[in-house]
């Protein structure tokens, strides 16, 4: 028996990185999965790999019409919708706040935060029709504390954390749970694009001693999508190797 038997999931940004790993894991656990992304070739390749249990749809998360089409196609393909993972996101580069153009700020906030809002807005009516389910919103450790030179990303991910709590309050009565996941550094194309290969001293200084993997995150997303987390809603789940616990460099040397 799979942990997601009978579930139908829609995962935004599922063409690569964490979203693609979640799609593979969900299918392995018995779910039907629709992945939506702006990367058509990569998305179709993931869907092809997963066969009849996965469909790719072109989805720009900033478009309400695109979201509605993705939800409709999910219901048409698999007869309902019970899990939404708002995973699509961009980093948007690092800039001092005073030199961040408004257009750049708005682009990051529109994709990361408005995209999550639109995902919930369009998916929840179909999830209610399907008898309820679970929403997992991918925020970041940047939704827990400030990141220098990342004003837009930090604002967007704090927003995702906040809207998750509002949604949990509103949707509980429909049997829909809503939680946010806050990854630390994870080795994906996003980190590769900014030259982070996980080999810096920074990761050696966190308690886990390494960068995260997409599997580390999908383990937690799977838990939150399944009934194993039936009593969790409106909560935030740090998956950061202990980064938030403090600075390991401040430890006194061991006595023996
Ligand atoms: P990634 O760049 O590999 O994947 C992000 C996916 O989102 C891509 O497939 C991309 O095409 C898609 N996407 C971007 N804009 C889109 C749009 N407008 N519409 C639809 N899809 C769009 O990065 P990832 O690391 O897998 O990131 C997944 C999520 O995890 C993101 O929300 C990211 O902010 C978050 N996150 C990542 C890290 C990290 O270190 N990698 C850390 C914390 C949080």
Coordinates of C-alpha atoms and ligand atoms in Angstrom, one line a residue:
X1 CA 0.0 0.0 0.0
X2 CA 1.3 3.5 -0.9
X3 CA 1.1 6.4 1.5
X4 CA -0.7 8.4 -1.2
X5 CA -3.0 5.8 -2.6
X6 CA -6.1 7.4 -4.2
X7 CA -4.7 10.9 -4.1
X8 CA -4.5 13.3 -7.0
X9 CA -1.8 16.0 -6.7
X10 CA -1.0 19.1 -8.7
X11 CA 2.6 20.3 -8.3
X12 CA 3.7 23.7 -9.6
X13 CA 7.3 24.0 -10.8
X14 CA 7.4 20.2 -11.3
X15 CA 9.7 20.1 -14.3
X16 CA 12.9 19.9 -12.4
X17 CA 14.5 20.3 -8.9
X18 CA 12.5 19.7 -5.9
X19 CA 9.1 19.6 -7.7
X20 CA 10.2 16.8 -10.1
X21 CA 11.6 14.8 -7.1
X22 CA 8.2 15.3 -5.3
X23 CA 6.4 14.1 -8.5
X24 CA 8.5 10.9 -8.6
X25 CA 8.0 10.2 -4.9
X26 CA 4.3 10.9 -5.0
X27 CA 3.8 8.5 -7.9
X28 CA 5.9 5.8 -6.1
X29 CA 3.5 6.2 -3.2
X30 CA 0.4 5.6 -5.3
X31 CA -0.7 9.1 -6.3
X32 CA -1.7 10.4 -9.7
X33 CA 0.3 13.6 -10.4
X34 CA -0.1 16.6 -12.6
X35 CA 3.0 18.8 -12.9
X36 CA 2.7 22.4 -14.2
X37 CA 5.7 24.4 -15.3
X38 CA 6.9 27.0 -17.8
X39 CA 9.7 24.6 -18.8
X40 CA 7.8 22.5 -21.4
X41 CA 10.5 20.1 -22.6
X42 CA 11.7 19.3 -19.0
X43 CA 8.2 18.9 -17.8
X44 CA 7.1 16.6 -20.6
X45 CA 10.2 14.4 -20.0
X46 CA 9.3 14.0 -16.3
X47 CA 5.7 13.1 -17.2
X48 CA 6.9 10.6 -19.9
X49 CA 9.2 8.9 -17.4
X50 CA 6.3 8.5 -14.9
X51 CA 3.9 7.1 -17.6
X52 CA 0.2 6.9 -17.0
X53 CA 0.4 8.2 -13.5
X54 CA 1.7 11.7 -14.5
X55 CA 0.6 14.4 -16.9
X56 CA 2.4 17.6 -17.7
X57 CA 0.5 20.9 -18.2
X58 CA 2.0 24.2 -19.3
X59 CA 1.5 26.5 -16.3
X60 CA 2.7 30.0 -15.6
X61 CA 1.8 30.5 -11.9
X62 CA 1.3 34.2 -12.4
X63 CA -1.7 33.6 -14.7
X64 CA -5.1 32.9 -13.0
X65 CA -6.4 31.5 -16.4
X66 CA -3.4 29.1 -16.6
X67 CA -4.1 27.9 -13.1
X68 CA -7.8 27.3 -13.9
X69 CA -6.8 25.3 -16.9
X70 CA -4.4 23.2 -14.9
X71 CA -7.0 22.5 -12.3
X72 CA -9.6 21.6 -14.9
X73 CA -7.1 19.3 -16.7
X74 CA -6.2 17.6 -13.4
X75 CA -9.9 16.8 -12.7
X76 CA -10.4 15.7 -16.2
X77 CA -7.3 13.4 -16.2
X78 CA -7.7 11.8 -12.8
X79 CA -11.3 12.6 -11.6
X80 CA -10.5 15.0 -8.8
X81 CA -7.9 17.0 -6.9
X82 CA -6.8 16.3 -3.3
X83 CA -3.2 17.6 -3.0
X84 CA -1.7 21.0 -4.1
X85 CA 2.0 21.7 -3.8
X86 CA 2.8 25.3 -4.5
X87 CA 6.5 24.7 -5.3
X88 CA 7.3 27.0 -8.3
X89 CA 9.6 29.8 -7.4
X90 CA 12.6 31.9 -8.5
X91 CA 15.5 33.4 -6.5
X92 CA 15.7 36.5 -8.6
X93 CA 19.3 37.3 -7.9
X94 CA 21.0 39.2 -5.0
X95 CA 21.0 43.0 -5.0
X96 CA 21.4 45.6 -2.3
X97 CA 17.8 46.7 -1.4
X98 CA 18.5 50.3 -2.5
X99 CA 19.6 49.1 -5.9
X100 CA 16.8 46.6 -6.5
X101 CA 14.6 47.8 -9.4
X102 CA 10.9 47.7 -8.6
X103 CA 10.3 45.5 -11.7
X104 CA 12.7 42.9 -10.3
X105 CA 11.1 43.0 -6.9
X106 CA 7.6 42.7 -8.4
X107 CA 8.6 39.7 -10.6
X108 CA 9.9 37.7 -7.6
X109 CA 6.9 38.5 -5.4
X110 CA 4.5 37.9 -8.3
X111 CA 5.8 34.4 -9.1
X112 CA 6.6 33.2 -5.5
X113 CA 3.7 34.8 -3.6
X114 CA 0.9 35.7 -6.0
X115 CA 1.6 32.4 -7.7
X116 CA 0.9 30.6 -4.4
X117 CA -2.2 32.7 -3.8
X118 CA -3.6 31.9 -7.3
X119 CA -2.8 28.2 -6.8
X120 CA -4.9 28.0 -3.7
X121 CA -7.6 30.3 -5.1
X122 CA -8.2 28.1 -8.1
X123 CA -7.5 24.7 -6.6
X124 CA -9.6 24.9 -3.4
X125 CA -13.1 24.7 -5.1
X126 CA -12.0 21.5 -6.9
X127 CA -10.5 20.1 -3.6
X128 CA -13.7 20.8 -1.8
X129 CA -15.6 18.9 -4.6
X130 CA -13.1 16.0 -4.0
X131 CA -13.9 15.9 -0.3
X132 CA -10.8 17.9 1.0
X133 CA -7.1 17.3 1.1
X134 CA -3.8 18.9 1.8
X135 CA -1.9 22.0 0.5
X136 CA 1.8 22.3 0.9
X137 CA 3.3 25.7 0.2
X138 CA 7.1 25.8 -0.3
X139 CA 8.5 28.8 1.5
X140 CA 12.2 28.9 2.6
X141 CA 14.4 29.7 5.6
X142 CA 14.2 33.1 3.9
X143 CA 10.6 33.1 5.1
X144 CA 11.8 32.8 8.7
X145 CA 14.6 35.3 8.9
X146 CA 16.2 38.0 6.7
X147 CA 18.6 37.3 3.9
X148 CA 20.9 40.2 3.0
X149 CA 20.6 41.3 -0.6
X150 CA 17.5 39.2 -1.0
X151 CA 14.8 41.7 -0.2
X152 CA 12.3 40.5 -2.8
X153 CA 12.9 36.8 -2.2
X154 CA 12.7 37.3 1.6
X155 CA 9.5 39.3 1.3
X156 CA 7.9 36.7 -1.0
X157 CA 8.8 33.8 1.3
X158 CA 7.6 35.6 4.4
X159 CA 4.4 36.2 2.5
X160 CA 4.0 32.5 1.6
X161 CA 4.4 31.6 5.3
X162 CA 1.7 34.2 6.3
X163 CA -0.8 33.3 3.6
X164 CA -0.4 29.7 4.6
X165 CA -1.8 30.5 8.1
X166 CA -4.7 32.5 6.7
X167 CA -5.6 29.6 4.3
X168 CA -5.4 27.0 7.1
X169 CA -7.9 29.1 9.2
X170 CA -10.3 29.5 6.2
X171 CA -10.1 26.0 4.7
X172 CA -10.1 23.8 7.9
X173 CA -13.9 23.7 7.7
X174 CA -13.6 22.0 4.2
X175 CA -11.2 19.3 5.4
X176 CA -8.3 21.0 3.8
X177 CA -5.0 21.3 5.7
X178 CA -2.4 23.9 4.7
X179 CA 1.2 23.9 5.8
X180 CA 4.4 25.6 4.8
X181 CA 7.8 24.0 4.2
X182 CA 11.0 26.0 4.8
X183 CA 14.0 24.4 3.1
X184 CA 17.6 25.6 3.8
X185 CA 20.1 25.2 1.0
X186 CA 19.1 22.5 -1.4
X187 CA 21.2 21.2 -4.3
X188 CA 19.0 22.0 -7.4
X189 CA 19.3 24.0 -10.6
X190 CA 18.3 27.0 -8.6
X191 CA 21.3 26.8 -6.3
X192 CA 23.6 25.8 -9.2
X193 CA 22.5 28.9 -11.1
X194 CA 24.0 31.1 -8.3
X195 CA 27.2 29.0 -8.1
X196 CA 26.3 27.1 -4.9
X197 CA 27.5 23.5 -5.2
X198 CA 27.1 22.8 -1.5
X199 CA 30.8 22.6 -0.9
X200 CA 31.3 25.9 1.0
X201 CA 32.3 26.1 4.7
X202 CA 28.9 27.5 5.3
X203 CA 27.3 24.0 5.0
X204 CA 30.1 22.4 7.1
X205 CA 29.1 24.7 9.9
X206 CA 25.4 23.7 10.1
X207 CA 24.6 20.7 12.4
X208 CA 23.8 18.4 9.5
X209 CA 27.2 19.3 8.0
X210 CA 26.0 19.3 4.4
X211 CA 23.6 20.9 1.9
X212 CA 20.1 19.5 1.6
X213 CA 18.9 17.2 -1.2
X214 CA 15.6 17.3 -3.0
X215 CA 14.9 13.9 -1.3
X216 CA 15.3 15.6 2.1
X217 CA 12.5 18.0 1.2
X218 CA 10.2 15.6 -0.6
X219 CA 10.2 13.4 2.5
X220 CA 8.6 16.2 4.5
X221 CA 6.3 17.3 1.6
X222 CA 5.1 13.6 1.3
X223 CA 4.4 13.5 5.1
X224 CA 2.4 16.7 4.8
X225 CA 0.4 15.5 1.8
X226 CA -0.5 12.2 3.5
X227 CA -2.8 11.4 6.4
X228 CA 0.2 10.9 8.6
X229 CA 0.0 14.7 9.2
X230 CA -3.7 14.7 9.8
X231 CA -3.4 16.9 12.9
X232 CA -1.0 19.4 11.3
X233 CA -2.3 22.6 9.7
X234 CA -1.2 26.2 9.7
X235 CA 2.2 25.1 10.7
X236 CA 5.7 25.7 9.4
X237 CA 8.2 22.9 8.9
X238 CA 11.9 23.8 8.8
X239 CA 14.0 21.4 6.7
X240 CA 17.4 23.1 7.0
X241 CA 19.8 20.7 8.6
X242 CA 19.6 22.6 11.8
X243 CA 20.7 26.0 10.3
X244 CA 18.2 27.9 12.4
X245 CA 19.5 26.4 15.7
X246 CA 22.4 28.9 15.8
X247 CA 26.1 29.0 14.8
X248 CA 28.1 25.9 15.4
X249 CA 31.3 27.9 15.1
X250 CA 30.4 29.4 18.5
X251 CA 30.8 26.0 20.2
X252 CA 33.7 25.7 22.6
X253 CA 36.2 23.0 21.6
X254 CA 35.4 19.6 23.2
X255 CA 37.4 18.9 26.4
X256 CA 38.4 15.4 25.4
Ligands
LIG1 P1 14.4 25.0 -9.5 O1 14.8 26.3 -10.1 O2 15.1 23.8 -9.8 O3 12.8 24.7 -9.7 C1 11.9 25.7 -9.7 C2 10.9 25.4 -10.7 O4 9.9 26.4 -10.7 C3 11.5 25.3 -12.1 O5 11.1 24.1 -12.8 C4 10.9 26.6 -12.8 O6 10.7 26.4 -14.2 C5 9.6 26.7 -12.1 N1 9.0 28.1 -12.3 C6 9.7 29.2 -12.2 N2 8.8 30.2 -12.5 C7 7.6 29.7 -12.8 C8 6.4 30.2 -13.2 N3 6.2 31.5 -13.4 N4 5.4 29.3 -13.5 C9 5.6 28.0 -13.3 N5 6.7 27.4 -12.9 C10 7.8 28.3 -12.7 O7 14.5 25.3 -7.9 P2 14.1 24.4 -6.6 O8 15.3 24.5 -5.7 O9 13.6 23.1 -7.0 O10 13.0 25.3 -6.0 C11 11.7 24.8 -5.6 C12 11.1 25.7 -4.5 O11 11.9 25.6 -3.4 C13 11.1 27.2 -4.9 O12 9.9 27.8 -4.4 C14 12.3 27.7 -4.1 O13 12.1 29.1 -3.9 C15 12.2 26.9 -2.9 N6 13.5 26.8 -2.2 C16 14.6 26.4 -2.8 C17 15.8 26.3 -2.0 C18 17.1 25.9 -2.6 O14 18.2 26.0 -2.0 N7 17.1 25.2 -3.8 C19 15.8 26.7 -0.7 C20 14.6 27.2 -0.1 C21 13.5 27.2 -0.9

